[in-house]
CSV table of C-alpha atoms in Angstrom, one decimal:
chain,number,residue,atom,x,y,z
S,17,MET,CA,-6.9,16.4,16.9
S,18,LYS,CA,-3.3,15.1,17.4
S,19,LYS,CA,-2.0,12.0,15.6
S,20,PHE,CA,1.0,9.9,16.6
S,21,CYS,CA,2.6,6.8,15.1
S,22,LEU,CA,4.8,4.5,17.3
S,23,ALA,CA,6.8,1.3,16.6
S,24,LEU,CA,7.9,-1.7,18.7
S,25,ASP,CA,9.1,-5.2,18.0
S,26,LEU,CA,7.8,-8.4,19.4
S,27,ILE,CA,10.0,-11.4,20.3
S,28,ASP,CA,10.2,-13.3,17.0
S,29,ASP,CA,8.3,-16.4,18.2
S,30,GLU,CA,5.1,-17.4,16.6
S,31,LYS,CA,3.5,-18.8,19.8
S,32,LEU,CA,4.3,-15.6,21.7
S,33,ILE,CA,3.1,-13.4,18.9
S,34,ALA,CA,-0.2,-15.3,18.8
S,35,GLU,CA,-0.6,-14.9,22.6
S,36,TYR,CA,0.1,-11.2,22.4
S,37,GLY,CA,-2.6,-10.8,19.8
S,38,LYS,CA,-5.1,-12.6,22.0
S,39,TYR,CA,-4.4,-10.3,24.9
S,40,HIS,CA,-5.2,-7.3,22.6
S,41,GLN,CA,-8.5,-8.8,21.3
S,42,ASN,CA,-9.9,-8.1,24.8
S,43,ILE,CA,-7.7,-5.7,26.8
S,44,TRP,CA,-8.4,-5.3,30.5
S,45,PRO,CA,-11.1,-2.7,31.3
S,46,GLU,CA,-8.6,-0.8,33.5
S,47,ILE,CA,-6.2,-0.4,30.5
S,48,ARG,CA,-9.0,0.8,28.2
S,49,LYS,CA,-10.0,3.3,30.9
S,50,SER,CA,-6.4,4.6,31.3
S,51,ILE,CA,-6.1,5.1,27.6
S,52,LEU,CA,-9.4,7.0,27.2
S,53,ASP,CA,-8.8,9.0,30.4
S,54,SER,CA,-5.4,10.3,29.0
S,55,GLY,CA,-7.2,12.0,26.1
S,56,ILE,CA,-6.6,9.3,23.5
S,57,THR,CA,-9.7,9.0,21.4
S,58,ASN,CA,-8.6,6.2,19.0
S,59,MET,CA,-5.7,3.7,19.1
S,60,GLU,CA,-4.9,1.0,16.6
S,61,ILE,CA,-2.1,-1.5,16.5
S,62,TYR,CA,-0.9,-3.2,13.3
S,63,ARG,CA,1.6,-6.0,12.9
S,64,VAL,CA,3.8,-7.3,10.1
S,65,GLN,CA,5.9,-10.3,11.1
S,66,ASN,CA,7.2,-9.2,14.6
S,67,ARG,CA,7.1,-5.4,14.0
S,68,LEU,CA,4.2,-3.4,15.5
S,69,MET,CA,3.0,0.0,14.6
S,70,MET,CA,0.6,1.9,16.8
S,71,MET,CA,-1.6,4.7,15.5
S,72,ILE,CA,-2.9,7.2,18.2
S,73,GLU,CA,-5.5,9.9,17.7
S,74,ALA,CA,-5.8,12.2,20.7
S,75,ASP,CA,-7.6,15.4,21.8
S,76,GLU,CA,-5.7,18.5,22.7
S,77,SER,CA,-5.4,17.5,26.3
S,78,PHE,CA,-3.2,14.5,25.6
S,79,SER,CA,0.6,14.5,26.4
S,80,PHE,CA,3.0,11.6,26.6
S,81,GLU,CA,4.4,13.1,29.8
S,82,ALA,CA,1.0,13.2,31.5
S,83,LYS,CA,0.2,9.7,30.3
S,84,ASN,CA,3.5,8.3,31.6
S,85,GLU,CA,3.0,9.9,34.9
S,86,ALA,CA,-0.6,8.6,35.3
S,87,ASP,CA,0.6,5.1,34.3
S,88,LYS,CA,3.4,5.1,36.9
S,89,ASN,CA,0.7,5.6,39.6
S,90,ASN,CA,-1.7,3.0,38.2
S,91,SER,CA,-1.0,-0.5,39.6
S,92,LYS,CA,-3.1,-2.2,36.9
S,93,VAL,CA,-1.3,-0.5,34.1
S,94,GLN,CA,2.0,-1.4,35.7
S,95,GLU,CA,0.8,-5.1,35.9
S,96,TRP,CA,-0.2,-5.0,32.2
S,97,GLU,CA,3.1,-3.4,31.1
S,98,GLU,CA,5.1,-6.0,33.0
S,99,LEU,CA,3.0,-8.8,31.4
S,100,MET,CA,3.5,-7.3,27.9
S,101,TRP,CA,7.4,-7.4,28.4
S,102,LYS,CA,7.1,-11.2,28.0
S,103,PHE,CA,6.2,-10.6,24.3
S,104,GLN,CA,8.0,-7.3,23.5
S,105,GLN,CA,11.6,-6.4,22.7
S,106,GLN,CA,13.1,-3.0,22.3
S,107,LEU,CA,13.9,-1.5,18.9
S,108,PRO,CA,17.7,-1.2,18.2
S,109,LYS,CA,19.2,1.9,19.7
S,110,SER,CA,16.5,2.3,22.3
S,111,LYS,CA,17.3,3.4,25.9
S,112,THR,CA,17.1,0.8,28.6
S,113,GLY,CA,13.4,0.1,29.4
S,114,GLU,CA,12.1,2.1,26.5
S,115,LYS,CA,9.3,0.4,24.6
S,116,TRP,CA,7.2,2.1,22.0
S,117,LYS,CA,9.3,4.6,19.9
S,118,LEU,CA,7.6,7.6,18.4
S,119,MET,CA,8.0,7.6,14.6
S,120,ASP,CA,8.8,10.7,12.5
S,121,LYS,CA,6.3,11.5,9.8
S,122,ILE,CA,8.2,11.8,6.5
S,123,PHE,CA,5.3,11.9,4.0
S,124,SER,CA,1.7,13.1,3.9
S,125,LEU,CA,-0.6,13.2,0.9
């Protein structure tokens, strides 16, 4: 089992943050399928203010490269990602177009 933690910010607007949360209460079936098909077995997103943290658990078949390639060829995922940009903003020092940033684990008990 692989584990990953990623971060992203939302635009700091209460109405947009609430709308983003509503979309994630019932994600599109095609998005759920694309996540599961990639080898991700569990995904959780947490929020404090406008900062998001995503926890991913995946099987050994998962890779970010393969997921990104599959997403590029999935029109529904592209539609979802374009819609989500309405709510999201890049973390400082991100490359152009870069969304979720992989976090470094600095502690484990």
